[in-house]
Short mmCIF file of C-alpha atoms in Angstrom, two decimals:
data_model
loop_
_atom_site.label_atom_id
_atom_site.label_comp_id
_atom_site.label_asym_id
_atom_site.label_seq_id
_atom_site.Cartn_x
_atom_site.Cartn_y
_atom_site.Cartn_z
CA ASN A 14 1.30 -11.30 -2.29
CA ALA A 15 -1.03 -8.21 -2.48
CA GLY A 16 1.39 -5.94 -4.19
CA VAL A 17 -0.07 -2.39 -4.39
CA THR A 18 -3.47 -1.93 -2.59
CA GLN A 19 -5.53 1.44 -2.97
CA THR A 20 -8.18 2.46 -0.67
CA PRO A 21 -11.02 3.38 -1.45
CA LYS A 22 -11.71 2.07 -4.94
CA PHE A 23 -14.57 4.54 -5.50
CA ARG A 24 -15.47 7.73 -3.75
CA VAL A 25 -18.01 10.49 -4.25
CA LEU A 26 -17.15 14.09 -2.51
CA LYS A 27 -19.08 17.29 -2.06
CA THR A 28 -16.96 20.44 -3.07
CA GLY A 29 -15.06 21.46 0.00
CA GLN A 30 -15.01 18.15 1.56
CA SER A 31 -11.66 16.42 2.59
CA MET A 32 -10.51 12.86 2.57
CA THR A 33 -7.41 10.68 2.37
CA LEU A 34 -6.55 8.15 -0.16
CA LEU A 35 -4.33 5.32 0.99
CA CYS A 36 -1.77 3.34 -0.87
CA ALA A 37 -0.11 0.25 0.76
CA GLN A 38 2.64 -1.80 -0.77
CA ASP A 39 3.90 -5.09 0.66
CA MET A 40 7.16 -5.31 -1.53
CA ASN A 41 9.36 -3.23 0.56
CA HIS A 42 9.72 -0.65 -2.18
CA GLU A 43 11.54 2.53 -1.29
CA TYR A 44 9.87 4.70 -3.97
CA MET A 45 5.97 5.42 -4.13
CA TYR A 46 4.13 7.81 -6.39
CA TRP A 47 0.77 9.16 -6.85
CA TYR A 48 -0.73 9.96 -10.15
CA ARG A 49 -3.91 11.36 -11.65
CA GLN A 50 -5.49 10.22 -15.11
CA ASP A 51 -7.74 12.31 -16.96
CA PRO A 52 -8.96 11.48 -20.62
CA GLY A 53 -6.43 12.58 -23.14
CA MET A 54 -3.83 13.61 -20.53
CA GLY A 55 -2.13 10.44 -19.73
CA LEU A 56 -0.90 10.12 -16.11
CA ARG A 57 0.21 13.24 -14.45
CA LEU A 58 2.59 12.94 -11.48
CA ILE A 59 1.27 14.65 -8.40
CA HIS A 60 3.64 13.79 -5.53
CA TYR A 61 6.35 11.02 -5.06
CA SER A 62 8.36 9.65 -2.16
CA VAL A 63 11.84 8.02 -2.11
CA GLY A 64 11.77 6.65 1.24
CA GLU A 65 10.17 6.77 4.43
CA GLY A 66 9.57 10.23 5.91
CA THR A 67 10.29 11.94 2.45
CA THR A 68 8.04 13.54 -0.07
CA ALA A 69 8.29 15.72 -3.18
CA LYS A 70 6.29 17.56 -5.64
CA GLY A 71 5.69 16.26 -9.04
CA GLU A 72 3.88 17.81 -12.11
CA VAL A 73 0.47 18.72 -10.65
CA PRO A 74 0.81 19.04 -6.85
CA ASP A 75 -1.45 21.84 -6.16
CA GLY A 76 -4.40 21.19 -3.99
CA TYR A 77 -2.82 17.71 -2.69
CA ASN A 78 -0.84 16.96 0.28
CA VAL A 79 0.99 13.72 1.06
CA SER A 80 2.58 11.81 4.01
CA ARG A 81 4.87 8.77 4.20
CA LEU A 82 5.34 7.85 7.78
CA LYS A 83 5.65 4.23 7.18
CA LYS A 84 7.72 2.87 4.41
CA GLN A 85 4.84 0.71 3.10
CA ASN A 86 2.07 3.39 3.07
CA PHE A 87 1.72 6.58 1.08
CA LEU A 88 -1.21 8.85 1.82
CA LEU A 89 -2.80 11.42 -0.63
CA GLY A 90 -4.79 14.07 1.09
CA LEU A 91 -7.23 16.32 -0.41
CA GLU A 92 -8.02 19.30 2.03
CA SER A 93 -10.72 20.93 0.26
CA ALA A 94 -12.07 19.06 -2.76
CA ALA A 95 -12.72 20.77 -6.09
CA PRO A 96 -14.73 19.48 -9.08
CA SER A 97 -11.21 19.83 -11.09
CA GLN A 98 -9.80 16.93 -8.97
CA THR A 99 -12.47 14.63 -10.22
CA SER A 100 -10.12 11.96 -11.81
CA VAL A 101 -8.91 8.40 -11.47
CA TYR A 102 -6.08 8.33 -9.08
CA PHE A 103 -3.14 5.56 -9.26
CA CYS A 104 -0.54 4.63 -6.82
CA ALA A 105 2.71 2.98 -8.02
CA SER A 106 5.80 1.64 -6.18
CA THR A 107 9.31 0.54 -7.43
CA LEU A 108 12.68 -0.27 -5.82
CA GLN A 109 15.19 2.31 -6.20
CA GLU A 110 16.98 0.29 -8.69
CA GLY A 111 13.83 -0.70 -10.54
CA PRO A 112 13.38 -2.49 -12.77
CA GLU A 113 9.68 -1.62 -12.98
CA ALA A 114 6.91 0.34 -11.27
CA PHE A 115 3.91 -1.75 -9.89
CA PHE A 116 0.59 0.07 -9.99
CA GLY A 117 -2.54 -0.18 -7.70
CA GLN A 118 -6.03 -0.72 -9.10
CA GLY A 119 -7.05 2.92 -9.05
CA THR A 120 -9.27 5.08 -7.15
CA ARG A 121 -12.17 6.68 -9.08
CA LEU A 122 -13.09 10.07 -7.37
CA THR A 123 -15.90 12.39 -8.37
CA VAL A 124 -16.19 15.71 -6.63
CA VAL A 125 -19.70 17.23 -7.20
CA GLU B 26 12.06 19.64 -17.08
CA LEU B 27 11.44 16.35 -18.56
CA LYS B 28 8.78 16.04 -21.27
CA VAL B 29 7.71 12.76 -22.98
CA GLU B 30 5.71 12.70 -26.19
CA GLN B 31 4.21 9.90 -28.05
CA ASN B 32 2.73 9.68 -31.31
CA PRO B 33 0.35 8.82 -32.70
CA LEU B 34 -2.13 9.42 -29.88
CA PHE B 35 -4.79 7.25 -31.69
CA LEU B 36 -4.41 4.58 -34.19
CA SER B 37 -6.91 2.42 -35.70
CA MET B 38 -5.39 -0.39 -37.85
CA GLN B 39 -6.43 -3.59 -39.60
CA GLU B 40 -5.76 -7.03 -38.18
CA GLY B 41 -2.48 -8.38 -39.74
CA LYS B 42 -0.88 -5.30 -40.17
CA ASN B 43 2.37 -3.78 -38.81
CA TYR B 44 2.63 -0.45 -36.93
CA THR B 45 5.11 1.53 -34.79
CA ILE B 46 4.52 3.79 -31.90
CA TYR B 47 6.98 6.55 -31.24
CA CYS B 48 8.16 7.96 -27.79
CA ASN B 49 10.39 11.03 -27.71
CA TYR B 50 11.72 12.37 -24.52
CA SER B 51 13.54 15.59 -23.73
CA THR B 52 16.33 14.82 -21.30
CA THR B 53 18.57 11.88 -20.61
CA SER B 54 16.86 9.09 -18.86
CA ASP B 55 17.75 6.21 -16.27
CA ARG B 56 15.17 3.77 -17.82
CA LEU B 57 12.30 3.78 -20.08
CA TYR B 58 9.10 1.80 -19.56
CA TRP B 59 6.15 0.62 -21.80
CA TYR B 60 2.94 0.03 -20.14
CA ARG B 61 -0.42 -1.36 -21.55
CA GLN B 62 -3.81 -0.19 -20.08
CA ASP B 63 -7.13 -1.65 -20.80
CA PRO B 64 -10.31 0.31 -20.29
CA GLY B 65 -11.07 0.60 -16.73
CA LYS B 66 -8.16 -1.27 -15.66
CA SER B 67 -4.83 -0.31 -14.15
CA LEU B 68 -1.27 -0.34 -15.90
CA GLU B 69 0.34 -3.60 -16.86
CA SER B 70 4.03 -3.47 -17.36
CA LEU B 71 5.26 -4.69 -20.84
CA PHE B 72 9.03 -3.55 -21.13
CA VAL B 73 11.80 -1.84 -19.19
CA LEU B 74 14.54 -0.69 -21.34
CA LEU B 75 17.86 0.40 -19.55
CA SER B 76 20.43 1.11 -22.05
CA ASN B 77 21.26 2.46 -25.58
CA GLY B 78 20.35 -0.27 -28.26
CA ALA B 79 18.01 -2.26 -25.93
CA VAL B 80 15.61 -4.26 -27.77
CA LYS B 81 12.96 -6.53 -25.99
CA GLN B 82 10.21 -8.69 -27.64
CA GLU B 83 7.19 -10.41 -26.28
CA GLY B 84 5.00 -12.11 -28.65
CA ARG B 85 3.82 -9.57 -31.27
CA LEU B 86 5.37 -6.70 -29.40
CA MET B 87 8.94 -5.24 -29.75
CA ALA B 88 10.39 -2.18 -28.03
CA SER B 89 13.64 -0.54 -28.69
CA LEU B 90 15.65 2.46 -27.16
CA ASP B 91 17.96 4.80 -28.89
CA THR B 92 19.24 6.99 -25.86
CA LYS B 93 21.36 9.35 -28.42
CA ALA B 94 18.06 10.16 -30.22
CA ARG B 95 15.94 10.05 -27.01
CA LEU B 96 13.60 7.75 -28.66
CA SER B 97 11.84 4.53 -28.05
CA THR B 98 9.64 2.55 -30.33
CA LEU B 99 6.88 -0.02 -29.86
CA HIS B 100 6.51 -1.99 -32.77
CA ILE B 101 3.47 -4.20 -33.41
CA THR B 102 3.77 -7.24 -35.84
CA ALA B 103 0.60 -8.80 -37.39
CA ALA B 104 -1.63 -6.91 -35.15
CA VAL B 105 -4.58 -8.91 -33.51
CA HIS B 106 -7.59 -7.63 -31.84
CA ASP B 107 -6.37 -8.64 -28.32
CA LEU B 108 -3.66 -6.08 -28.68
CA SER B 109 -6.43 -3.07 -28.70
CA ALA B 110 -5.61 -0.95 -25.57
CA THR B 111 -3.82 2.24 -24.64
CA TYR B 112 -0.13 2.04 -24.55
CA PHE B 113 2.09 4.47 -22.47
CA CYS B 114 5.64 5.09 -22.43
CA ALA B 115 7.25 6.57 -19.54
CA VAL B 116 10.64 7.89 -18.55
CA ASP B 117 12.60 7.57 -15.22
CA ARG B 118 14.76 10.42 -14.38
CA ASP B 119 15.78 12.03 -11.03
CA ASP B 120 13.59 9.84 -9.11
CA LYS B 121 10.46 10.70 -10.99
CA ILE B 122 8.56 8.64 -13.55
CA ILE B 123 6.94 10.96 -16.12
CA PHE B 124 4.42 9.59 -18.64
CA GLY B 125 3.40 10.36 -22.17
CA LYS B 126 -0.25 10.99 -23.13
CA GLY B 127 -0.55 7.44 -24.39
CA THR B 128 -1.56 5.90 -27.73
CA ARG B 129 -5.04 4.46 -27.90
CA LEU B 130 -4.77 1.44 -30.26
CA HIS B 131 -7.92 0.04 -32.06
CA ILE B 132 -7.39 -2.94 -34.00
CA LEU B 133 -10.21 -3.86 -36.52
CA PRO B 134 -11.08 -7.48 -37.41
#
């Protein structure tokens, strides 16, 4: 049972480049989330999804887009990367009724 | 807008001592989580608290929830070095899970 898998684990981008982070879960969870973690800031919610074909904005959505075409996958896109998007990105998933959210191993992204 | 505040943000304590981390939140919640994170690692679920008065214990850690006060506590009993980590509380409301900034716990031998 793989749980929540994030791809890639590390990436370096140049300013202005684009990329997509993939989150895949094999637990048949309805809810999926993307967070970014910066020192001293905790985890901040970027976007989330409550089911296939749905997405919604979180606390810090600007500069990111998401898609949930399949229930098991939640994609996070950066169209034009900026140094301010250097961060560790975590994906999480949960059932609608909980009880807990499971996290992926994280993606460390550096934008130079 | 849901706000989650933890305090303290940093705690250095001696082995064998007791201490409490506090988590306040601004609106009613569906459930409250406590997570642990080791440096460079992902988040590990510790507790999920669902109702007022809920108390859960695992080893030297005990979490409680007071929904009327919008307060959860994570109590550490007789701390040991292995508990050194960052602890996060998070609140689930309206389909969103919002995190506090975390408490970095450093336990000195």
